[in-house]
Amino acid sequence: MQTSPLSITLAGLELTNPTMLASGIMGYTAESFLQVAKGGAGAIVTKSIGTQPRAGYANPIVVQTKAGLLNAVGLPNPGIDIFAEEIKYTKTLLHIPLIVSIFGYSAEDYATAAKKATEAGADAVELNVSCPHVKQTGAEIGQSPKLLAEVVQQVKAVINKPLIVKLSPNVTDIGVLAQTAVEAGADALTAVNTLRALAIDSETQLPILSNIKGGMSGPAIKPVALRCVYDLAQIVEVPIIGCGGITNWQDAVEFFLAGASAVQIGTAVADNMEVFSSITKGVETYLRQKHYGSIKEIIGLAHRK
């Protein structure tokens, strides 16, 4: 049986193509996940789930900018106990890997949610330790090597599925956090989450978001995300998943060349659910025109001297 030139094994996950839905975009239902799968995604990352239900922030929570979106949604979610039932149902319908994003306020929170997610059938867990707009979770953990190591170690101890850590660009040295995560047991890294940002209304003369500050995503952050992937590819051995401003096949190819084994797509999905298919078709044409037999052959090529 001939394998597709786009198929890849990432931290034990078998992907028919290297595109993934980024966390935080679609809802929490099997129907929304199936819609993404039909759009051509090779894997799905859910919105972030905690141990307890959370309402999130009041509107306005999203601002359209010239080159992306600024959001402070506040991690609304039904809690892992309720979502576990949706995971079980989704796994009876979905034929691509389902990766559950987890957040928490302590290492114990992360471990509890991750354990319940994998027991319900999640194919992998992605730790959201980099949300820039919720206090006591996300950014605080993702900026502290000690806290990050504790979270990764406790989660790794209670699950037997691949563990992915989503890193923050809002740090002085992303490499230090990456090495910490890998040494603590991370099987793969996602680079990167949103950049901390702000929008102000000139008429009201006040910040637009109800939370004041939020996370910037979309094309504006692509050069930052690409630099992070490039840097990480030089210092870690685990697979890297590129995330940030990917809207077309050229963007995806750049991330592969920088060292990513797969890419996550988020903001672009809001405009076009078929973005996964268009990217995979474009990448496949690129490989054929450049006489490569597999996506694996171009990963990290930008590092050659």
PDB file of C-alpha atoms in Angstrom:
ATOM      1  CA  MET A   1       0.000   0.000   0.000  1.00  0.00           C
ATOM      2  CA  GLN A   2       1.474   3.315  -1.106  1.00  0.00           C
ATOM      3  CA  THR A   3       1.487   6.067   1.495  1.00  0.00           C
ATOM      4  CA  SER A   4       0.652   9.665   0.677  1.00  0.00           C
ATOM      5  CA  PRO A   5       3.595  12.080   0.356  1.00  0.00           C
ATOM      6  CA  LEU A   6       1.802  14.200   2.958  1.00  0.00           C
ATOM      7  CA  SER A   7       1.335  11.496   5.588  1.00  0.00           C
ATOM      8  CA  ILE A   8       3.435  11.838   8.713  1.00  0.00           C
ATOM      9  CA  THR A   9       3.871  10.228  12.116  1.00  0.00           C
ATOM     10  CA  LEU A  10       4.093  12.857  14.838  1.00  0.00           C
ATOM     11  CA  ALA A  11       4.864  11.758  18.401  1.00  0.00           C
ATOM     12  CA  GLY A  12       3.063   8.498  17.683  1.00  0.00           C
ATOM     13  CA  LEU A  13       0.070  10.117  15.970  1.00  0.00           C
ATOM     14  CA  GLU A  14      -0.613   8.965  12.415  1.00  0.00           C
ATOM     15  CA  LEU A  15      -1.666  11.941  10.256  1.00  0.00           C
ATOM     16  CA  THR A  16      -2.802  11.597   6.644  1.00  0.00           C
ATOM     17  CA  ASN A  17      -1.630  15.183   6.139  1.00  0.00           C
ATOM     18  CA  PRO A  18       0.287  17.646   8.336  1.00  0.00           C
ATOM     19  CA  THR A  19      -2.494  20.213   8.893  1.00  0.00           C
ATOM     20  CA  MET A  20      -4.286  20.516  12.221  1.00  0.00           C
ATOM     21  CA  LEU A  21      -7.072  22.668  13.586  1.00  0.00           C
ATOM     22  CA  ALA A  22      -5.576  25.000  16.201  1.00  0.00           C
ATOM     23  CA  SER A  23      -7.128  25.154  19.648  1.00  0.00           C
ATOM     24  CA  GLY A  24      -9.678  27.845  20.408  1.00  0.00           C
ATOM     25  CA  ILE A  25     -11.402  28.070  17.034  1.00  0.00           C
ATOM     26  CA  MET A  26     -14.323  25.650  16.763  1.00  0.00           C
ATOM     27  CA  GLY A  27     -16.879  24.605  19.380  1.00  0.00           C
ATOM     28  CA  TYR A  28     -17.045  21.608  21.674  1.00  0.00           C
ATOM     29  CA  THR A  29     -19.329  19.347  19.657  1.00  0.00           C
ATOM     30  CA  ALA A  30     -18.735  16.291  17.511  1.00  0.00           C
ATOM     31  CA  GLU A  31     -20.576  18.048  14.690  1.00  0.00           C
ATOM     32  CA  SER A  32     -18.103  20.944  14.625  1.00  0.00           C
ATOM     33  CA  PHE A  33     -15.161  18.527  14.669  1.00  0.00           C
ATOM     34  CA  LEU A  34     -16.618  16.533  11.780  1.00  0.00           C
ATOM     35  CA  GLN A  35     -17.030  19.759   9.819  1.00  0.00           C
ATOM     36  CA  VAL A  36     -13.312  20.429  10.239  1.00  0.00           C
ATOM     37  CA  ALA A  37     -12.456  16.864   9.226  1.00  0.00           C
ATOM     38  CA  LYS A  38     -14.540  17.238   6.066  1.00  0.00           C
ATOM     39  CA  GLY A  39     -12.631  20.444   5.371  1.00  0.00           C
ATOM     40  CA  GLY A  40      -9.486  18.353   5.065  1.00  0.00           C
ATOM     41  CA  ALA A  41      -7.708  18.663   8.433  1.00  0.00           C
ATOM     42  CA  GLY A  42      -5.276  15.900   9.349  1.00  0.00           C
ATOM     43  CA  ALA A  43      -5.991  16.281  13.082  1.00  0.00           C
ATOM     44  CA  ILE A  44      -8.095  18.375  15.436  1.00  0.00           C
ATOM     45  CA  VAL A  45      -7.138  20.244  18.599  1.00  0.00           C
ATOM     46  CA  THR A  46     -10.145  21.133  20.739  1.00  0.00           C
ATOM     47  CA  LYS A  47     -10.748  24.362  22.597  1.00  0.00           C
ATOM     48  CA  SER A  48      -9.096  24.329  26.015  1.00  0.00           C
ATOM     49  CA  ILE A  49     -10.844  22.337  28.734  1.00  0.00           C
ATOM     50  CA  GLY A  50     -10.434  22.692  32.503  1.00  0.00           C
ATOM     51  CA  THR A  51     -11.507  20.605  35.453  1.00  0.00           C
ATOM     52  CA  GLN A  52     -14.510  22.871  36.125  1.00  0.00           C
ATOM     53  CA  PRO A  53     -16.964  24.762  33.883  1.00  0.00           C
ATOM     54  CA  ARG A  54     -15.989  28.336  33.098  1.00  0.00           C
ATOM     55  CA  ALA A  55     -18.182  31.063  31.625  1.00  0.00           C
ATOM     56  CA  GLY A  56     -15.439  33.180  30.054  1.00  0.00           C
ATOM     57  CA  TYR A  57     -15.508  36.946  29.655  1.00  0.00           C
ATOM     58  CA  ALA A  58     -18.379  39.245  28.773  1.00  0.00           C
ATOM     59  CA  ASN A  59     -18.507  40.842  25.310  1.00  0.00           C
ATOM     60  CA  PRO A  60     -16.700  42.324  23.512  1.00  0.00           C
ATOM     61  CA  ILE A  61     -14.267  39.437  23.328  1.00  0.00           C
ATOM     62  CA  VAL A  62     -12.987  39.672  19.739  1.00  0.00           C
ATOM     63  CA  VAL A  63     -11.622  42.610  17.718  1.00  0.00           C
ATOM     64  CA  GLN A  64     -10.881  42.443  14.000  1.00  0.00           C
ATOM     65  CA  THR A  65      -7.528  44.017  13.178  1.00  0.00           C
ATOM     66  CA  LYS A  66      -5.838  44.825   9.863  1.00  0.00           C
ATOM     67  CA  ALA A  67      -3.881  41.567   9.907  1.00  0.00           C
ATOM     68  CA  GLY A  68      -5.699  39.136  12.169  1.00  0.00           C
ATOM     69  CA  LEU A  69      -7.821  38.874  15.275  1.00  0.00           C
ATOM     70  CA  LEU A  70      -7.403  40.112  18.825  1.00  0.00           C
ATOM     71  CA  ASN A  71      -9.323  38.028  21.347  1.00  0.00           C
ATOM     72  CA  ALA A  72      -9.866  37.626  25.063  1.00  0.00           C
ATOM     73  CA  VAL A  73     -12.544  34.959  25.267  1.00  0.00           C
ATOM     74  CA  GLY A  74     -11.566  33.797  28.738  1.00  0.00           C
ATOM     75  CA  LEU A  75     -11.364  30.016  28.218  1.00  0.00           C
ATOM     76  CA  PRO A  76     -15.118  29.290  28.406  1.00  0.00           C
ATOM     77  CA  ASN A  77     -15.725  25.546  28.592  1.00  0.00           C
ATOM     78  CA  PRO A  78     -18.160  22.990  30.016  1.00  0.00           C
ATOM     79  CA  GLY A  79     -15.590  21.260  32.229  1.00  0.00           C
ATOM     80  CA  ILE A  80     -13.880  17.954  31.553  1.00  0.00           C
ATOM     81  CA  ASP A  81     -16.562  15.751  33.143  1.00  0.00           C
ATOM     82  CA  ILE A  82     -19.202  16.931  30.683  1.00  0.00           C
ATOM     83  CA  PHE A  83     -16.798  17.203  27.760  1.00  0.00           C
ATOM     84  CA  ALA A  84     -15.602  13.620  28.316  1.00  0.00           C
ATOM     85  CA  GLU A  85     -18.960  12.401  27.032  1.00  0.00           C
ATOM     86  CA  GLU A  86     -18.517  14.478  23.866  1.00  0.00           C
ATOM     87  CA  ILE A  87     -15.044  12.992  23.402  1.00  0.00           C
ATOM     88  CA  LYS A  88     -16.484   9.474  23.596  1.00  0.00           C
ATOM     89  CA  TYR A  89     -19.177  10.307  21.057  1.00  0.00           C
ATOM     90  CA  THR A  90     -16.752  12.105  18.743  1.00  0.00           C
ATOM     91  CA  LYS A  91     -14.426   9.110  18.671  1.00  0.00           C
ATOM     92  CA  THR A  92     -17.235   6.938  17.293  1.00  0.00           C
ATOM     93  CA  LEU A  93     -17.483   9.257  14.265  1.00  0.00           C
ATOM     94  CA  LEU A  94     -14.083  10.860  13.712  1.00  0.00           C
ATOM     95  CA  HIS A  95     -11.359   9.118  11.711  1.00  0.00           C
ATOM     96  CA  ILE A  96      -8.516  11.566  12.367  1.00  0.00           C
ATOM     97  CA  PRO A  97      -6.653  12.167  15.656  1.00  0.00           C
ATOM     98  CA  LEU A  98      -8.508  14.164  18.310  1.00  0.00           C
ATOM     99  CA  ILE A  99      -6.149  16.154  20.515  1.00  0.00           C
ATOM    100  CA  VAL A 100      -7.693  17.682  23.627  1.00  0.00           C
ATOM    101  CA  SER A 101      -6.306  21.017  24.820  1.00  0.00           C
ATOM    102  CA  ILE A 102      -6.068  21.268  28.617  1.00  0.00           C
ATOM    103  CA  PHE A 103      -5.664  24.250  30.942  1.00  0.00           C
ATOM    104  CA  GLY A 104      -5.507  24.480  34.718  1.00  0.00           C
ATOM    105  CA  TYR A 105      -4.620  26.550  37.753  1.00  0.00           C
ATOM    106  CA  SER A 106      -2.212  23.981  39.185  1.00  0.00           C
ATOM    107  CA  ALA A 107      -0.288  20.911  38.111  1.00  0.00           C
ATOM    108  CA  GLU A 108      -2.970  18.799  39.755  1.00  0.00           C
ATOM    109  CA  ASP A 109      -5.672  20.490  37.671  1.00  0.00           C
ATOM    110  CA  TYR A 110      -3.803  19.764  34.452  1.00  0.00           C
ATOM    111  CA  ALA A 111      -3.209  16.148  35.429  1.00  0.00           C
ATOM    112  CA  THR A 112      -6.831  15.562  36.395  1.00  0.00           C
ATOM    113  CA  ALA A 113      -8.214  17.011  33.162  1.00  0.00           C
ATOM    114  CA  ALA A 114      -5.639  15.237  31.001  1.00  0.00           C
ATOM    115  CA  LYS A 115      -6.299  11.860  32.632  1.00  0.00           C
ATOM    116  CA  LYS A 116     -10.050  12.156  32.151  1.00  0.00           C
ATOM    117  CA  ALA A 117      -9.620  13.293  28.539  1.00  0.00           C
ATOM    118  CA  THR A 118      -7.422  10.345  27.577  1.00  0.00           C
ATOM    119  CA  GLU A 119      -9.626   7.882  29.448  1.00  0.00           C
ATOM    120  CA  ALA A 120     -12.551   9.199  27.365  1.00  0.00           C
ATOM    121  CA  GLY A 121     -10.618   8.501  24.157  1.00  0.00           C
ATOM    122  CA  ALA A 122      -8.486  11.546  23.354  1.00  0.00           C
ATOM    123  CA  ASP A 123      -5.616  10.525  21.071  1.00  0.00           C
ATOM    124  CA  ALA A 124      -3.274  13.085  22.620  1.00  0.00           C
ATOM    125  CA  VAL A 125      -3.245  16.047  24.991  1.00  0.00           C
ATOM    126  CA  GLU A 126      -1.997  19.567  24.292  1.00  0.00           C
ATOM    127  CA  LEU A 127      -1.184  21.613  27.366  1.00  0.00           C
ATOM    128  CA  ASN A 128      -2.245  25.250  27.104  1.00  0.00           C
ATOM    129  CA  VAL A 129       0.422  26.841  29.286  1.00  0.00           C
ATOM    130  CA  SER A 130       0.524  30.009  27.247  1.00  0.00           C
ATOM    131  CA  CYS A 131      -2.860  31.756  27.271  1.00  0.00           C
ATOM    132  CA  PRO A 132      -1.985  35.473  27.524  1.00  0.00           C
ATOM    133  CA  HIS A 133      -5.217  36.806  28.984  1.00  0.00           C
ATOM    134  CA  VAL A 134      -6.275  34.620  31.959  1.00  0.00           C
ATOM    135  CA  LYS A 135      -4.611  35.134  35.328  1.00  0.00           C
ATOM    136  CA  GLN A 136      -3.206  32.247  37.391  1.00  0.00           C
ATOM    137  CA  THR A 137      -3.210  29.962  34.372  1.00  0.00           C
ATOM    138  CA  GLY A 138      -1.533  29.835  31.014  1.00  0.00           C
ATOM    139  CA  ALA A 139       1.009  32.634  30.807  1.00  0.00           C
ATOM    140  CA  GLU A 140       2.185  32.410  34.422  1.00  0.00           C
ATOM    141  CA  ILE A 141       2.903  28.694  34.060  1.00  0.00           C
ATOM    142  CA  GLY A 142       4.313  28.975  30.557  1.00  0.00           C
ATOM    143  CA  GLN A 143       6.755  31.685  31.638  1.00  0.00           C
ATOM    144  CA  SER A 144       8.156  29.795  34.625  1.00  0.00           C
ATOM    145  CA  PRO A 145      10.471  26.838  33.937  1.00  0.00           C
ATOM    146  CA  LYS A 146       9.846  25.450  37.428  1.00  0.00           C
ATOM    147  CA  LEU A 147       6.040  25.565  37.151  1.00  0.00           C
ATOM    148  CA  LEU A 148       6.118  24.257  33.581  1.00  0.00           C
ATOM    149  CA  ALA A 149       8.289  21.288  34.534  1.00  0.00           C
ATOM    150  CA  GLU A 150       5.951  20.440  37.407  1.00  0.00           C
ATOM    151  CA  VAL A 151       2.873  20.522  35.157  1.00  0.00           C
ATOM    152  CA  VAL A 152       4.435  18.430  32.390  1.00  0.00           C
ATOM    153  CA  GLN A 153       5.791  15.847  34.821  1.00  0.00           C
ATOM    154  CA  GLN A 154       2.483  15.402  36.646  1.00  0.00           C
ATOM    155  CA  VAL A 155       0.506  15.085  33.414  1.00  0.00           C
ATOM    156  CA  LYS A 156       3.033  12.683  31.904  1.00  0.00           C
ATOM    157  CA  ALA A 157       2.743  10.489  34.989  1.00  0.00           C
ATOM    158  CA  VAL A 158      -1.001   9.906  34.567  1.00  0.00           C
ATOM    159  CA  ILE A 159      -1.490   9.532  30.790  1.00  0.00           C
ATOM    160  CA  ASN A 160      -0.194   7.047  28.234  1.00  0.00           C
ATOM    161  CA  LYS A 161      -0.919   9.169  25.172  1.00  0.00           C
ATOM    162  CA  PRO A 162       1.289  11.737  23.411  1.00  0.00           C
ATOM    163  CA  LEU A 163       1.812  14.957  25.352  1.00  0.00           C
ATOM    164  CA  ILE A 164       2.170  18.225  23.424  1.00  0.00           C
ATOM    165  CA  VAL A 165       3.090  21.521  25.084  1.00  0.00           C
ATOM    166  CA  LYS A 166       1.927  24.773  23.474  1.00  0.00           C
ATOM    167  CA  LEU A 167       4.512  27.460  24.103  1.00  0.00           C
ATOM    168  CA  SER A 168       4.130  31.205  24.559  1.00  0.00           C
ATOM    169  CA  PRO A 169       5.922  33.784  22.379  1.00  0.00           C
ATOM    170  CA  ASN A 170       5.550  36.277  25.243  1.00  0.00           C
ATOM    171  CA  VAL A 171       8.800  35.229  26.911  1.00  0.00           C
ATOM    172  CA  THR A 172      12.401  36.389  26.877  1.00  0.00           C
ATOM    173  CA  ASP A 173      13.788  33.052  25.671  1.00  0.00           C
ATOM    174  CA  ILE A 174      11.373  30.477  24.271  1.00  0.00           C
ATOM    175  CA  GLY A 175      14.234  27.997  24.000  1.00  0.00           C
ATOM    176  CA  VAL A 176      14.605  27.710  27.771  1.00  0.00           C
ATOM    177  CA  LEU A 177      10.922  26.853  28.161  1.00  0.00           C
ATOM    178  CA  ALA A 178      11.074  24.404  25.260  1.00  0.00           C
ATOM    179  CA  GLN A 179      14.028  22.550  26.748  1.00  0.00           C
ATOM    180  CA  THR A 180      12.308  22.485  30.126  1.00  0.00           C
ATOM    181  CA  ALA A 181       9.148  20.978  28.613  1.00  0.00           C
ATOM    182  CA  VAL A 182      11.092  18.324  26.698  1.00  0.00           C
ATOM    183  CA  GLU A 183      13.236  17.364  29.676  1.00  0.00           C
ATOM    184  CA  ALA A 184      10.066  17.042  31.768  1.00  0.00           C
ATOM    185  CA  GLY A 185       8.556  14.624  29.242  1.00  0.00           C
ATOM    186  CA  ALA A 186       6.869  16.538  26.399  1.00  0.00           C
ATOM    187  CA  ASP A 187       6.586  14.429  23.239  1.00  0.00           C
ATOM    188  CA  ALA A 188       6.079  17.431  20.939  1.00  0.00           C
ATOM    189  CA  LEU A 189       5.864  21.223  21.051  1.00  0.00           C
ATOM    190  CA  THR A 190       3.421  23.681  19.480  1.00  0.00           C
ATOM    191  CA  ALA A 191       4.908  27.077  18.629  1.00  0.00           C
ATOM    192  CA  VAL A 192       3.256  29.445  19.249  1.00  0.00           C
ATOM    193  CA  ASN A 193       0.207  30.732  21.084  1.00  0.00           C
ATOM    194  CA  THR A 194      -1.082  34.288  20.597  1.00  0.00           C
ATOM    195  CA  LEU A 195       0.901  37.460  21.258  1.00  0.00           C
ATOM    196  CA  ARG A 196      -0.267  39.719  24.084  1.00  0.00           C
ATOM    197  CA  ALA A 197      -1.897  42.793  22.548  1.00  0.00           C
ATOM    198  CA  LEU A 198      -4.349  45.680  23.013  1.00  0.00           C
ATOM    199  CA  ALA A 199      -6.920  47.653  21.030  1.00  0.00           C
ATOM    200  CA  ILE A 200      -8.320  51.089  21.949  1.00  0.00           C
ATOM    201  CA  ASP A 201     -11.414  52.843  20.564  1.00  0.00           C
ATOM    202  CA  SER A 202     -10.628  56.461  19.709  1.00  0.00           C
ATOM    203  CA  GLU A 203     -14.269  57.511  20.186  1.00  0.00           C
ATOM    204  CA  THR A 204     -14.825  56.052  23.656  1.00  0.00           C
ATOM    205  CA  GLN A 205     -11.122  56.508  24.435  1.00  0.00           C
ATOM    206  CA  LEU A 206     -11.146  53.137  26.182  1.00  0.00           C
ATOM    207  CA  PRO A 207      -9.807  49.631  25.508  1.00  0.00           C
ATOM    208  CA  ILE A 208     -12.261  47.695  23.327  1.00  0.00           C
ATOM    209  CA  LEU A 209     -11.997  44.242  24.883  1.00  0.00           C
ATOM    210  CA  SER A 210     -13.861  43.724  28.143  1.00  0.00           C
ATOM    211  CA  ASN A 211     -10.698  42.125  29.539  1.00  0.00           C
ATOM    212  CA  ILE A 212      -8.671  45.116  28.241  1.00  0.00           C
ATOM    213  CA  LYS A 213      -5.789  42.956  26.928  1.00  0.00           C
ATOM    214  CA  GLY A 214      -6.007  39.940  24.673  1.00  0.00           C
ATOM    215  CA  GLY A 215      -4.130  37.615  22.364  1.00  0.00           C
ATOM    216  CA  MET A 216      -3.240  38.519  18.774  1.00  0.00           C
ATOM    217  CA  SER A 217      -3.501  35.849  16.081  1.00  0.00           C
ATOM    218  CA  GLY A 218      -3.442  35.797  12.292  1.00  0.00           C
ATOM    219  CA  PRO A 219      -1.006  36.884   9.557  1.00  0.00           C
ATOM    220  CA  ALA A 220       0.551  39.637  11.680  1.00  0.00           C
ATOM    221  CA  ILE A 221       2.212  37.134  14.005  1.00  0.00           C
ATOM    222  CA  LYS A 222       3.519  34.736  11.343  1.00  0.00           C
ATOM    223  CA  PRO A 223       7.100  36.103  11.243  1.00  0.00           C
ATOM    224  CA  VAL A 224       7.317  35.791  15.038  1.00  0.00           C
ATOM    225  CA  ALA A 225       5.961  32.242  15.029  1.00  0.00           C
ATOM    226  CA  LEU A 226       8.268  31.274  12.163  1.00  0.00           C
ATOM    227  CA  ARG A 227      11.294  32.593  14.056  1.00  0.00           C
ATOM    228  CA  CYS A 228      10.265  30.610  17.143  1.00  0.00           C
ATOM    229  CA  VAL A 229       9.962  27.381  15.148  1.00  0.00           C
ATOM    230  CA  TYR A 230      13.326  27.995  13.492  1.00  0.00           C
ATOM    231  CA  ASP A 231      15.000  28.590  16.854  1.00  0.00           C
ATOM    232  CA  LEU A 232      13.409  25.562  18.503  1.00  0.00           C
ATOM    233  CA  ALA A 233      14.399  23.268  15.645  1.00  0.00           C
ATOM    234  CA  GLN A 234      18.026  23.970  16.516  1.00  0.00           C
ATOM    235  CA  ILE A 235      17.750  22.971  20.158  1.00  0.00           C
ATOM    236  CA  VAL A 236      15.127  20.228  20.596  1.00  0.00           C
ATOM    237  CA  GLU A 237      14.797  16.759  19.097  1.00  0.00           C
ATOM    238  CA  VAL A 238      11.022  16.336  19.497  1.00  0.00           C
ATOM    239  CA  PRO A 239       8.594  17.238  16.686  1.00  0.00           C
ATOM    240  CA  ILE A 240       7.518  20.873  16.441  1.00  0.00           C
ATOM    241  CA  ILE A 241       4.054  21.967  15.328  1.00  0.00           C
ATOM    242  CA  GLY A 242       4.065  25.420  13.753  1.00  0.00           C
ATOM    243  CA  CYS A 243       1.185  27.755  14.591  1.00  0.00           C
ATOM    244  CA  GLY A 244       0.624  31.424  13.857  1.00  0.00           C
ATOM    245  CA  GLY A 245      -0.663  33.230  10.790  1.00  0.00           C
ATOM    246  CA  ILE A 246      -0.790  30.287   8.393  1.00  0.00           C
ATOM    247  CA  THR A 247      -3.338  31.049   5.671  1.00  0.00           C
ATOM    248  CA  ASN A 248      -2.036  29.314   2.539  1.00  0.00           C
ATOM    249  CA  TRP A 249       0.281  26.558   1.306  1.00  0.00           C
ATOM    250  CA  GLN A 250       3.248  28.898   0.987  1.00  0.00           C
ATOM    251  CA  ASP A 251       2.974  29.783   4.683  1.00  0.00           C
ATOM    252  CA  ALA A 252       2.837  26.089   5.567  1.00  0.00           C
ATOM    253  CA  VAL A 253       5.901  25.292   3.438  1.00  0.00           C
ATOM    254  CA  GLU A 254       7.862  28.041   5.188  1.00  0.00           C
ATOM    255  CA  PHE A 255       7.092  26.450   8.555  1.00  0.00           C
ATOM    256  CA  PHE A 256       8.161  23.018   7.314  1.00  0.00           C
ATOM    257  CA  LEU A 257      11.410  24.471   5.997  1.00  0.00           C
ATOM    258  CA  ALA A 258      11.955  26.156   9.375  1.00  0.00           C
ATOM    259  CA  GLY A 259      11.665  22.792  11.097  1.00  0.00           C
ATOM    260  CA  ALA A 260       7.982  22.134  11.788  1.00  0.00           C
ATOM    261  CA  SER A 261       6.658  18.612  11.235  1.00  0.00           C
ATOM    262  CA  ALA A 262       3.047  19.836  11.081  1.00  0.00           C
ATOM    263  CA  VAL A 263       1.117  23.100  11.185  1.00  0.00           C
ATOM    264  CA  GLN A 264      -1.938  24.300  13.073  1.00  0.00           C
ATOM    265  CA  ILE A 265      -4.423  26.627  11.424  1.00  0.00           C
ATOM    266  CA  GLY A 266      -6.742  28.844  13.425  1.00  0.00           C
ATOM    267  CA  THR A 267      -7.714  32.365  12.380  1.00  0.00           C
ATOM    268  CA  ALA A 268      -7.854  31.432   8.674  1.00  0.00           C
ATOM    269  CA  VAL A 269     -10.576  28.866   9.420  1.00  0.00           C
ATOM    270  CA  ALA A 270     -12.959  31.708  10.289  1.00  0.00           C
ATOM    271  CA  ASP A 271     -12.863  32.790   6.647  1.00  0.00           C
ATOM    272  CA  ASN A 272     -12.617  29.430   4.913  1.00  0.00           C
ATOM    273  CA  MET A 273     -13.267  25.949   6.309  1.00  0.00           C
ATOM    274  CA  GLU A 274     -11.674  24.485   3.166  1.00  0.00           C
ATOM    275  CA  VAL A 275      -8.316  26.078   4.024  1.00  0.00           C
ATOM    276  CA  PHE A 276      -6.966  22.685   5.102  1.00  0.00           C
ATOM    277  CA  SER A 277      -7.665  21.144   1.697  1.00  0.00           C
ATOM    278  CA  SER A 278      -6.278  24.116  -0.216  1.00  0.00           C
ATOM    279  CA  ILE A 279      -3.086  24.044   1.834  1.00  0.00           C
ATOM    280  CA  THR A 280      -2.542  20.296   1.443  1.00  0.00           C
ATOM    281  CA  LYS A 281      -3.143  20.483  -2.310  1.00  0.00           C
ATOM    282  CA  GLY A 282      -0.688  23.336  -2.631  1.00  0.00           C
ATOM    283  CA  VAL A 283       1.971  21.600  -0.541  1.00  0.00           C
ATOM    284  CA  GLU A 284       1.569  18.385  -2.538  1.00  0.00           C
ATOM    285  CA  THR A 285       2.013  20.308  -5.810  1.00  0.00           C
ATOM    286  CA  TYR A 286       5.093  22.033  -4.361  1.00  0.00           C
ATOM    287  CA  LEU A 287       6.647  18.686  -3.409  1.00  0.00           C
ATOM    288  CA  ARG A 288       5.982  17.266  -6.856  1.00  0.00           C
ATOM    289  CA  GLN A 289       7.413  20.304  -8.656  1.00  0.00           C
ATOM    290  CA  LYS A 290      10.513  20.265  -6.463  1.00  0.00           C
ATOM    291  CA  HIS A 291      10.880  16.487  -6.961  1.00  0.00           C
ATOM    292  CA  TYR A 292      10.429  15.506  -3.323  1.00  0.00           C
ATOM    293  CA  GLY A 293       8.726  12.230  -2.514  1.00  0.00           C
ATOM    294  CA  SER A 294       7.558  13.123   0.979  1.00  0.00           C
ATOM    295  CA  ILE A 295       6.840  16.073   3.251  1.00  0.00           C
ATOM    296  CA  LYS A 296       9.488  14.662   5.569  1.00  0.00           C
ATOM    297  CA  GLU A 297      12.190  15.525   3.037  1.00  0.00           C
ATOM    298  CA  ILE A 298      11.706  19.292   3.392  1.00  0.00           C
ATOM    299  CA  ILE A 299      11.417  19.539   7.181  1.00  0.00           C
ATOM    300  CA  GLY A 300      14.209  21.793   8.428  1.00  0.00           C
ATOM    301  CA  LEU A 301      15.790  22.462   5.028  1.00  0.00           C
ATOM    302  CA  ALA A 302      16.152  26.164   5.822  1.00  0.00           C
ATOM    303  CA  HIS A 303      18.861  25.199   8.326  1.00  0.00           C
ATOM    304  CA  ARG A 304      21.225  23.735   5.739  1.00  0.00           C
ATOM    305  CA  LYS A 305      24.449  25.616   5.106  1.00  0.00           C
TER     306      LYS A 305
END
